[in-house]
Coordinates of N, CA, C and O in Angstrom, one line a residue:
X583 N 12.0 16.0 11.6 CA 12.7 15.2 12.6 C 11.7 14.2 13.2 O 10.6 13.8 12.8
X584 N 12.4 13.7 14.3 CA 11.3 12.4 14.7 C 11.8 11.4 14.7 O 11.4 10.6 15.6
X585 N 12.7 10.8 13.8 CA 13.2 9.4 13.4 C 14.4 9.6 12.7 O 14.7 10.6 12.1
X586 N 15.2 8.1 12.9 CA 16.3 8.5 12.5 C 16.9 8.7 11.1 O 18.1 8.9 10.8
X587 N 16.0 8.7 10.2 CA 16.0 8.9 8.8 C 15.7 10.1 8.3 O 15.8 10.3 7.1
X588 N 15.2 10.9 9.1 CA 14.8 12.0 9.3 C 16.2 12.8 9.0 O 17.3 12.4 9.3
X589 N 15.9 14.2 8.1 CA 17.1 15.1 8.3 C 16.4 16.8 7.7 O 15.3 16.9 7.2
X590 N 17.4 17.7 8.0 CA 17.1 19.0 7.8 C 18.2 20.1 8.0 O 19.1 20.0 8.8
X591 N 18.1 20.7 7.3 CA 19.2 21.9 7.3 C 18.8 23.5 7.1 O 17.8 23.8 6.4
X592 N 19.6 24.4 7.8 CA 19.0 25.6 7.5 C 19.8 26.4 6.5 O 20.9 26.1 6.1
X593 N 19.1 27.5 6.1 CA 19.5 28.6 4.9 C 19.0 29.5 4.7 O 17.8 29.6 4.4
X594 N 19.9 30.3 4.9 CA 19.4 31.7 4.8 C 18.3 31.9 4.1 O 18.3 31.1 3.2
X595 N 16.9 32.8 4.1 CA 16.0 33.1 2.9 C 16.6 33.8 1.2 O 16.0 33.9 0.1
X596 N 17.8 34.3 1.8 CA 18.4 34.9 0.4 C 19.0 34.0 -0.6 O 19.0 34.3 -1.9
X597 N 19.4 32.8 0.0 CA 20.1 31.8 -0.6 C 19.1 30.7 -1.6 O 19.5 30.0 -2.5
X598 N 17.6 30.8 -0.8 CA 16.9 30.0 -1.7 C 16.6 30.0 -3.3 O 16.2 28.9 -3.7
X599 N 16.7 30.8 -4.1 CA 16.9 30.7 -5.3 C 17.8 30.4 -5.8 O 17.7 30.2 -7.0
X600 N 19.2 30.2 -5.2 CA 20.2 29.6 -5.8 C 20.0 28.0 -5.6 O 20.1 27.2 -6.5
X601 N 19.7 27.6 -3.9 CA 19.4 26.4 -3.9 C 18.3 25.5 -4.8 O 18.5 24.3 -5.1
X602 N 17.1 26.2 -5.1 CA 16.2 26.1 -6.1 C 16.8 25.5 -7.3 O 16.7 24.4 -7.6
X603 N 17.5 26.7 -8.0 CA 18.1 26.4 -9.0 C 19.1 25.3 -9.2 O 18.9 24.5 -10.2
X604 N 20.4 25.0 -8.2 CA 21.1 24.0 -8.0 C 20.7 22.5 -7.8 O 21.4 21.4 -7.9
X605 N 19.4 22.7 -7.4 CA 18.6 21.4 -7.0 C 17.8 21.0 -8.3 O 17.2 19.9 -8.3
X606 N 17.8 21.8 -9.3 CA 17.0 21.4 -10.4 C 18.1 21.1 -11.7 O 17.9 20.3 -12.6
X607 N 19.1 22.0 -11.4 CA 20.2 21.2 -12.3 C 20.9 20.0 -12.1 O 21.8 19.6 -12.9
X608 N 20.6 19.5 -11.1 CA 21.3 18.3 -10.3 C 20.2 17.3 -10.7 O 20.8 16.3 -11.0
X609 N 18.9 17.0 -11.0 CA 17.9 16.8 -10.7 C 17.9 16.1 -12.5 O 17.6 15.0 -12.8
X610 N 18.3 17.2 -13.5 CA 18.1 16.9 -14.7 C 18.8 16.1 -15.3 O 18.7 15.8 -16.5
X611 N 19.9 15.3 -14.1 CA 20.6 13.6 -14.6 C 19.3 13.0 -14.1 O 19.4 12.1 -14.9
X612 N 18.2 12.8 -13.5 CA 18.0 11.6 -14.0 C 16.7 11.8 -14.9 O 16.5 12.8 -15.7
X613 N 15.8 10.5 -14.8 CA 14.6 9.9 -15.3 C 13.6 9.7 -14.2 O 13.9 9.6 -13.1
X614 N 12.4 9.5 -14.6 CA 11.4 8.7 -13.7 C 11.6 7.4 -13.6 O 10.7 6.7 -13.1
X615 N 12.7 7.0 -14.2 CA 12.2 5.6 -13.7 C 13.2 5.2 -12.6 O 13.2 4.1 -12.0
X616 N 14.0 6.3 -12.3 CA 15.6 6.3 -11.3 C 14.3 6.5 -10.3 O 14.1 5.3 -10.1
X617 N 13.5 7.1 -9.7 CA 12.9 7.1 -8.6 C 11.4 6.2 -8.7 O 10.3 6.6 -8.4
X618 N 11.6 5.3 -9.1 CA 10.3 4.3 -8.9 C 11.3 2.9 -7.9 O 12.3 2.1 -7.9
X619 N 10.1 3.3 -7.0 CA 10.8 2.4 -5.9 C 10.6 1.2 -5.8 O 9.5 0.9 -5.4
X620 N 11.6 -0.1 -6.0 CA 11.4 -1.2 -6.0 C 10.6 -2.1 -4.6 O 11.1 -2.1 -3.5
X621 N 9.6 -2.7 -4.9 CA 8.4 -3.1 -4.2 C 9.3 -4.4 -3.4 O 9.9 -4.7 -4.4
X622 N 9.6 -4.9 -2.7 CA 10.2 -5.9 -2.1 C 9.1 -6.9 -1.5 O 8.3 -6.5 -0.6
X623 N 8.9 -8.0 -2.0 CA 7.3 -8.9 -1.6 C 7.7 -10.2 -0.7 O 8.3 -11.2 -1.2
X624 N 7.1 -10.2 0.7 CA 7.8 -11.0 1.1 C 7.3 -12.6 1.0 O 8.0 -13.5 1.4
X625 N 6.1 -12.8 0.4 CA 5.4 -13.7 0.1 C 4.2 -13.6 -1.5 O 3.7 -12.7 -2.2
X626 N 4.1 -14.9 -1.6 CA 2.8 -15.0 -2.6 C 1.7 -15.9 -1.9 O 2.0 -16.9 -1.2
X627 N 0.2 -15.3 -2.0 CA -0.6 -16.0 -1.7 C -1.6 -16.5 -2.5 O -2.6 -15.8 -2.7
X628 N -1.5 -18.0 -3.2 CA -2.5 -18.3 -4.2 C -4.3 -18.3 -3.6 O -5.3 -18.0 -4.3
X629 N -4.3 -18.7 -2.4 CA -5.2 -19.0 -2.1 C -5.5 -18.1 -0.5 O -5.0 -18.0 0.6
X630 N -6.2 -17.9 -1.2 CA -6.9 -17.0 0.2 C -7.3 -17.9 1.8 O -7.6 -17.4 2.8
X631 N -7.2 -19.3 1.6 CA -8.0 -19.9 3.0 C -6.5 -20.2 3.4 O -6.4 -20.5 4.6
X632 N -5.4 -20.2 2.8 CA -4.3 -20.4 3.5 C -3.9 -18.8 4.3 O -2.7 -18.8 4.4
X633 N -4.3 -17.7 4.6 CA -4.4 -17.1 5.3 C -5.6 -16.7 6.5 O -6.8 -16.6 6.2
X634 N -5.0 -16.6 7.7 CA -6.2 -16.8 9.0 C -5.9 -15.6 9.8 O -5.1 -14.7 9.4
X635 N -6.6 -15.7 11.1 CA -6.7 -14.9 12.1 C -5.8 -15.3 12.9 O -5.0 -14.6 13.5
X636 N -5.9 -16.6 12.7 CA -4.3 -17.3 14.1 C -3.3 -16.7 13.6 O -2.7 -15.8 14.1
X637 N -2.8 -17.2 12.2 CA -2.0 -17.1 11.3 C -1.6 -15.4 11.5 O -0.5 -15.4 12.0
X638 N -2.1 -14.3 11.3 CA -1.7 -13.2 11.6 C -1.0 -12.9 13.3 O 0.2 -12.7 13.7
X639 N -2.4 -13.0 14.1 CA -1.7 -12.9 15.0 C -0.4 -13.2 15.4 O 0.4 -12.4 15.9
X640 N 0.0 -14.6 15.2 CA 1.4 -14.9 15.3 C 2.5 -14.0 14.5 O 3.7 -13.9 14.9
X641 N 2.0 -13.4 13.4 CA 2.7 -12.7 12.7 C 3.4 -11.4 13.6 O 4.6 -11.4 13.9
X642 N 2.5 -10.6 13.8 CA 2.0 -9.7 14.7 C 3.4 -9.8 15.6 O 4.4 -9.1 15.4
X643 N 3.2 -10.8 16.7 CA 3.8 -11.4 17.8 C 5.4 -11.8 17.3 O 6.3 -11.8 18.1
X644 N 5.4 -12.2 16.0 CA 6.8 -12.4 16.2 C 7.2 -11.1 15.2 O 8.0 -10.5 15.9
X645 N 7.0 -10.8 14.6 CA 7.2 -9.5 14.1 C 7.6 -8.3 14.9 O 8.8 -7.8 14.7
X646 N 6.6 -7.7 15.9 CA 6.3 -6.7 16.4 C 7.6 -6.4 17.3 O 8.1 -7.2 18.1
X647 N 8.2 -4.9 17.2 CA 7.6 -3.8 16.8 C 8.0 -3.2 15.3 O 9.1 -2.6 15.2
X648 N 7.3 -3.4 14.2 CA 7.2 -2.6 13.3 C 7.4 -1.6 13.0 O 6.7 -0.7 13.6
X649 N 8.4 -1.2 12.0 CA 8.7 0.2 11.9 C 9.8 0.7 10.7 O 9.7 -0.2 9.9
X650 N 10.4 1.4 10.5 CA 12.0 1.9 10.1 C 12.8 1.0 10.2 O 13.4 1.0 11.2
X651 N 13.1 0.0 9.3 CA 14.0 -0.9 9.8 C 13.5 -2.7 10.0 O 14.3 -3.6 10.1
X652 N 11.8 -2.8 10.2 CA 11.4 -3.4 10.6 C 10.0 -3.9 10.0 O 9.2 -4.2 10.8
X653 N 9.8 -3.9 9.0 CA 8.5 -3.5 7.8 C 7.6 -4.7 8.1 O 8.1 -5.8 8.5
X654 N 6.1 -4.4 7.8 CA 5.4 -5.4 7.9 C 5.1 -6.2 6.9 O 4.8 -5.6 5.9
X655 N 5.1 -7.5 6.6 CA 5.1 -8.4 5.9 C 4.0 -7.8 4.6 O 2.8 -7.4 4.8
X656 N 4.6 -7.8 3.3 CA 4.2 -7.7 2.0 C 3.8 -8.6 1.6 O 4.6 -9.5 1.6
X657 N 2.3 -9.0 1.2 CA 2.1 -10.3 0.7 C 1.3 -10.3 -0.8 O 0.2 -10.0 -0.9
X658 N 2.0 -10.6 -1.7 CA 1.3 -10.6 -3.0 C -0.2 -11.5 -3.2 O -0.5 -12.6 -2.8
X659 N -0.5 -11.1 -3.6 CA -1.8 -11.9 -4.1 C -2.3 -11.6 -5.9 O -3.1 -10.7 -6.2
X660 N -1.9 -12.4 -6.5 CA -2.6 -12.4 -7.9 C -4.1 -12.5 -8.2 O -5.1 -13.0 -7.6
X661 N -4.0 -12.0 -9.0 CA -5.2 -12.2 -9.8 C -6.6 -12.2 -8.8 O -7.4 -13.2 -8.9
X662 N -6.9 -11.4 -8.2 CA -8.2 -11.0 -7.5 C -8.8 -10.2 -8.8 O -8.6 -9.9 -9.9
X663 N -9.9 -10.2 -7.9 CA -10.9 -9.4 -8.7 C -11.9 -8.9 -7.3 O -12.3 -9.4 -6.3
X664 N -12.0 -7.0 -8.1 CA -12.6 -6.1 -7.2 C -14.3 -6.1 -7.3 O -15.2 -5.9 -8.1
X665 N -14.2 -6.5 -6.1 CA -15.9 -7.0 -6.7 C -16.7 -4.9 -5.4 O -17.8 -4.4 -5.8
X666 N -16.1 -4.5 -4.5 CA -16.4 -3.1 -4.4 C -15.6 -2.2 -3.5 O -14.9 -2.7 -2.7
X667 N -15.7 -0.7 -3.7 CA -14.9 0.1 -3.2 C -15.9 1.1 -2.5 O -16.4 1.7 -3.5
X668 N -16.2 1.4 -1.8 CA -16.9 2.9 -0.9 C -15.3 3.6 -0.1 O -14.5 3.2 0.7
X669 N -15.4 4.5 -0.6 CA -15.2 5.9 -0.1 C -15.3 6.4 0.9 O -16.5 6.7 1.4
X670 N -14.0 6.7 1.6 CA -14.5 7.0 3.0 C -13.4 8.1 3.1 O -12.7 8.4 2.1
X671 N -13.5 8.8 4.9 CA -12.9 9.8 5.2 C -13.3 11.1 4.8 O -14.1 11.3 3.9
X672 N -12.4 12.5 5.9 CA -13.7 13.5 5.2 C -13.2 14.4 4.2 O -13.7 15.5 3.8
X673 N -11.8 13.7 3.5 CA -11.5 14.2 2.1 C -12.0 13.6 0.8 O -12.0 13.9 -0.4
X674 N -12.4 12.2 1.8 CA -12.8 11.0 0.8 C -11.8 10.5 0.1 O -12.2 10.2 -1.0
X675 N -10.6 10.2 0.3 CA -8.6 10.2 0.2 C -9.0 8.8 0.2 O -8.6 8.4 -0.9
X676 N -9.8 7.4 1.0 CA -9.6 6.4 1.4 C -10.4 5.5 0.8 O -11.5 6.0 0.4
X677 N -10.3 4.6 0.6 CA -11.2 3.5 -0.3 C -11.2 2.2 1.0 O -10.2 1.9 1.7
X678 N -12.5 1.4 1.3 CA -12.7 0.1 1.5 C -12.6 -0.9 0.8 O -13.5 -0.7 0.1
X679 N -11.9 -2.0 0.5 CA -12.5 -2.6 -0.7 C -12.7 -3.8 -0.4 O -12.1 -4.1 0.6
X680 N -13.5 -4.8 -1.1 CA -13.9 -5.7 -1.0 C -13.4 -6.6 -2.6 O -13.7 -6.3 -3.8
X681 N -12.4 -7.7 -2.2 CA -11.6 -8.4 -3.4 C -12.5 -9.6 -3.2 O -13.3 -9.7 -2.3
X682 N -12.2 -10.6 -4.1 CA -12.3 -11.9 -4.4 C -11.5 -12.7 -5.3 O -11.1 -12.4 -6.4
X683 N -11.4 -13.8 -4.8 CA -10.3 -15.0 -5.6 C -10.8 -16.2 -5.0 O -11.0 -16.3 -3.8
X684 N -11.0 -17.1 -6.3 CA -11.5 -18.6 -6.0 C -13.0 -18.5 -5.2 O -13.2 -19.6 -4.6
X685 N -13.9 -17.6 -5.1 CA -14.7 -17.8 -4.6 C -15.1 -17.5 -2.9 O -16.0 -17.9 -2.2
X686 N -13.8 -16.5 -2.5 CA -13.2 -16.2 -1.0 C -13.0 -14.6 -1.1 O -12.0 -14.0 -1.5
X687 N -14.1 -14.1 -0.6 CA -14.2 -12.8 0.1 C -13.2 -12.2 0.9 O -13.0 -12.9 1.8
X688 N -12.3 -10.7 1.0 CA -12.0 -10.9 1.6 C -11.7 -9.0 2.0 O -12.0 -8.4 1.0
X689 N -11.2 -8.4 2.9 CA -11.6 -7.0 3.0 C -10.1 -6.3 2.3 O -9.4 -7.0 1.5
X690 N -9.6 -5.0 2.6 CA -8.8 -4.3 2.5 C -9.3 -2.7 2.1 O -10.2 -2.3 1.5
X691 N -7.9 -2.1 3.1 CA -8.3 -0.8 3.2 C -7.6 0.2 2.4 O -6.8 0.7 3.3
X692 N -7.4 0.6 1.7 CA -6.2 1.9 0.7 C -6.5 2.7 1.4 O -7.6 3.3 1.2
X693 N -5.5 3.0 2.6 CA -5.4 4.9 2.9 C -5.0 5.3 1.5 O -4.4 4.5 0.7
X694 N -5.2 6.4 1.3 CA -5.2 7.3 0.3 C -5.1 6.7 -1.1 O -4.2 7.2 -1.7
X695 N -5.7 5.8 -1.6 CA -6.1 5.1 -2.9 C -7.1 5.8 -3.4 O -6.8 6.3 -4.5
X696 N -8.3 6.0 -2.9 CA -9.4 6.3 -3.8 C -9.7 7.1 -4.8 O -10.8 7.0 -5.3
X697 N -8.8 7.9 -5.5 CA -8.5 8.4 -6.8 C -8.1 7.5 -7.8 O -8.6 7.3 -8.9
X698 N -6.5 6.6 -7.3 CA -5.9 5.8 -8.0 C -6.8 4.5 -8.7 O -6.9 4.1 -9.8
X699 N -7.5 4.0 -7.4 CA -8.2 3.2 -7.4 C -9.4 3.1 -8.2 O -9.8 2.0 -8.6
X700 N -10.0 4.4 -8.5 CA -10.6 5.0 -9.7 C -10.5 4.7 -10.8 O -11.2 4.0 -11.6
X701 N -9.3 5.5 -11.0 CA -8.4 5.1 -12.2 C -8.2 4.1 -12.8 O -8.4 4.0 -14.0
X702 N -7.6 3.1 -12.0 CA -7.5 2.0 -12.5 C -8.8 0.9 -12.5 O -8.5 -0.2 -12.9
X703 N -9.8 1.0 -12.2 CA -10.8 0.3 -12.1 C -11.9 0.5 -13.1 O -12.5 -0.5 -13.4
X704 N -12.1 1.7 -13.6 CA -12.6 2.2 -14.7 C -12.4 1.5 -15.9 O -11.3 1.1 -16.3
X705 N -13.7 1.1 -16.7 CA -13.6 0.3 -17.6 C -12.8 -1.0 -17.7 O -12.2 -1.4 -18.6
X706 N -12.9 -1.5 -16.3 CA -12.0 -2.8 -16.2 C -13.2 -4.2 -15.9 O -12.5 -5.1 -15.4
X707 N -14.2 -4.5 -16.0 CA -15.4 -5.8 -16.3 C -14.5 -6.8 -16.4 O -14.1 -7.1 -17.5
X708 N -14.1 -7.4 -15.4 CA -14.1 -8.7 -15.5 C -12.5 -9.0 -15.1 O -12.1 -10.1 -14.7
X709 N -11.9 -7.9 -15.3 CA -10.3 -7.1 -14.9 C -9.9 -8.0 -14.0 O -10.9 -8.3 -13.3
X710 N -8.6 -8.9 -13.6 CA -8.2 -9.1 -12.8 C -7.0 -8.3 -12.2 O -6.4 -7.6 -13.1
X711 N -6.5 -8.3 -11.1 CA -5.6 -7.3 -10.6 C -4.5 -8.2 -10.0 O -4.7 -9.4 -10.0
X712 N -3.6 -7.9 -9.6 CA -2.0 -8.3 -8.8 C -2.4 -7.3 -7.4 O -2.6 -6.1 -7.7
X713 N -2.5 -7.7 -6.4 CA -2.1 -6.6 -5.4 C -1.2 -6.9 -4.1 O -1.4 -7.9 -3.3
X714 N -0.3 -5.9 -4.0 CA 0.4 -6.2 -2.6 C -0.4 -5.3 -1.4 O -0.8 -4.2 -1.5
X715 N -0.5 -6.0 -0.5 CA -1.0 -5.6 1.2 C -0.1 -6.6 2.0 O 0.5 -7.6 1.8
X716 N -0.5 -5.6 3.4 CA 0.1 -5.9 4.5 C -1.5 -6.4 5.3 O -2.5 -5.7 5.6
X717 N -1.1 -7.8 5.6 CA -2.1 -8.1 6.6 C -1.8 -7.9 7.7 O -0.7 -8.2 8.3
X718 N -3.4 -6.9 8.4 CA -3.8 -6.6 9.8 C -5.3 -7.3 10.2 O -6.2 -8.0 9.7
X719 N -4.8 -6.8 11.3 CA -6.4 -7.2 12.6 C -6.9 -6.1 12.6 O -6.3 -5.4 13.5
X720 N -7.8 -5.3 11.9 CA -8.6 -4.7 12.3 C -9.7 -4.4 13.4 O -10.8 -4.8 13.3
X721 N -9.4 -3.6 14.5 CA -10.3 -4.1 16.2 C -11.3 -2.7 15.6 O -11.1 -1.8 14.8
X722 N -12.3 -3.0 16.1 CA -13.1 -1.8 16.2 C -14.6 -2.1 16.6 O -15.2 -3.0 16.0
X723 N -15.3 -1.3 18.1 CA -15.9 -1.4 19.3 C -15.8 -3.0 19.1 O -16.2 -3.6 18.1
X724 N -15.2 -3.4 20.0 CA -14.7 -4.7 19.9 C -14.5 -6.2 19.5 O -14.1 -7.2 20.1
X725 N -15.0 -5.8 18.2 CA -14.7 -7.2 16.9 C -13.5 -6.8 16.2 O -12.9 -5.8 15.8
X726 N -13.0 -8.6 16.2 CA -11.8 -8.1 15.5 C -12.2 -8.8 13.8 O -13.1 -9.6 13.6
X727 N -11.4 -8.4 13.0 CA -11.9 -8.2 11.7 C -10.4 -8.7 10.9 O -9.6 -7.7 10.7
X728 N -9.9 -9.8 10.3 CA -9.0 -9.6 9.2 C -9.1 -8.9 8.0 O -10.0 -9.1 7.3
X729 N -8.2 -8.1 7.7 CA -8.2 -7.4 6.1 C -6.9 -7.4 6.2 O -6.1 -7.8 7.1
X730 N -6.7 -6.8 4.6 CA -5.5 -6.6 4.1 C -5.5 -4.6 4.0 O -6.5 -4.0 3.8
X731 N -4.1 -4.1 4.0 CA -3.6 -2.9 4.0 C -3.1 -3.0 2.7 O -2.4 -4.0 2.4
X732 N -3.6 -1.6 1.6 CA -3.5 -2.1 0.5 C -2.0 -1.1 0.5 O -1.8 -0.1 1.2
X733 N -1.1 -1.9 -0.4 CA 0.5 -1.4 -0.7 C 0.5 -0.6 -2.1 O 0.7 0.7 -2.2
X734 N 0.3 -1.6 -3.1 CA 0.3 -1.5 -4.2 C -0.8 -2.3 -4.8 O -1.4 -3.1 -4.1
X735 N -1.1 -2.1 -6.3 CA -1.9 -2.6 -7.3 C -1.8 -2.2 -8.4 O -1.5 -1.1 -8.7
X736 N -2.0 -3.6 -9.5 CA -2.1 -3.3 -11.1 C -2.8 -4.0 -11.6 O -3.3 -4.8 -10.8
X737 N -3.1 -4.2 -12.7 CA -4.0 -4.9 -13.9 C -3.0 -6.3 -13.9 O -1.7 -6.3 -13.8
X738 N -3.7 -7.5 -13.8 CA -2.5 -8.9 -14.4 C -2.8 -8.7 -15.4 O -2.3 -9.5 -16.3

């Protein structure tokens, strides 16, 4: 519960192996590709210096409040290259990473990437990537910091 997309139902404990079962025969119409969720991008960014600090905040401001209904701006960016990733948090679940394109540095954070990110980075020299993020302000003891929120990522 919590939100309005939120839902739940009760049932008896005797009932759950039928529901088990019912939910797994219902289940064997589809495929994996019926549940791969289409990425919706609300922008492309070729160049990294046409993104700023003003430039977000205004985002922010006309945007805000973000939510259910209300999604934060997806912005594609091609063809980066991962130039580093450190590992953070105390499952170590989270990656920092540090991209580049055209010669322009620039941050992003993958909550819970750091396996994926692995994965796919492994034997990749020279690899360029596609990645979608959501640009934030990062505040912390009080500098504020642009990065990108990573969404998605793949090999171009």
């Amino acid at each position: 519960g919590g939100h309005k997309s939120a839902g739940g139902f009760t049932i008896p404990s005797s009932r759950l192996d039928s529901l088990k079962s019912r939910i797994l025969e219902y289940m064997q119409g589809f495929k994996p590709a019926d549940f791969q969720e289409e990425l919706s991008i609300d922008t492309v960014i070729e160049n990294l210096n046409d993104i700023n600090m003003s430039m977000i905040k205004y985002l922010e401001n006309v945007l805000e409040p973000v939510g259910n209904g209300n999604e934060t701006a997806k912005i594609l960016i091609p063809r980066i290259k991962l130039i580093s990733q450190k590992i953070i948090g105390k499952t170590a679940a989270h990656s920092l990473i540090v991209f580049e394109k055209n010669g322009k540095q620039m941050n992003a954070i993958g909550w819970n990437w750091s396996e994926k990110l692995k994965e796919l980075t492994q034997d990749s020299n020279g690899q360029t990537f596609d990645m979608v993020a959501s640009p934030e302000i990062n505040k912390y003891m009080g500098n504020e910091e642009l990065r990108f929120s990573l969404i998605d990522i793949r090999k171009s």
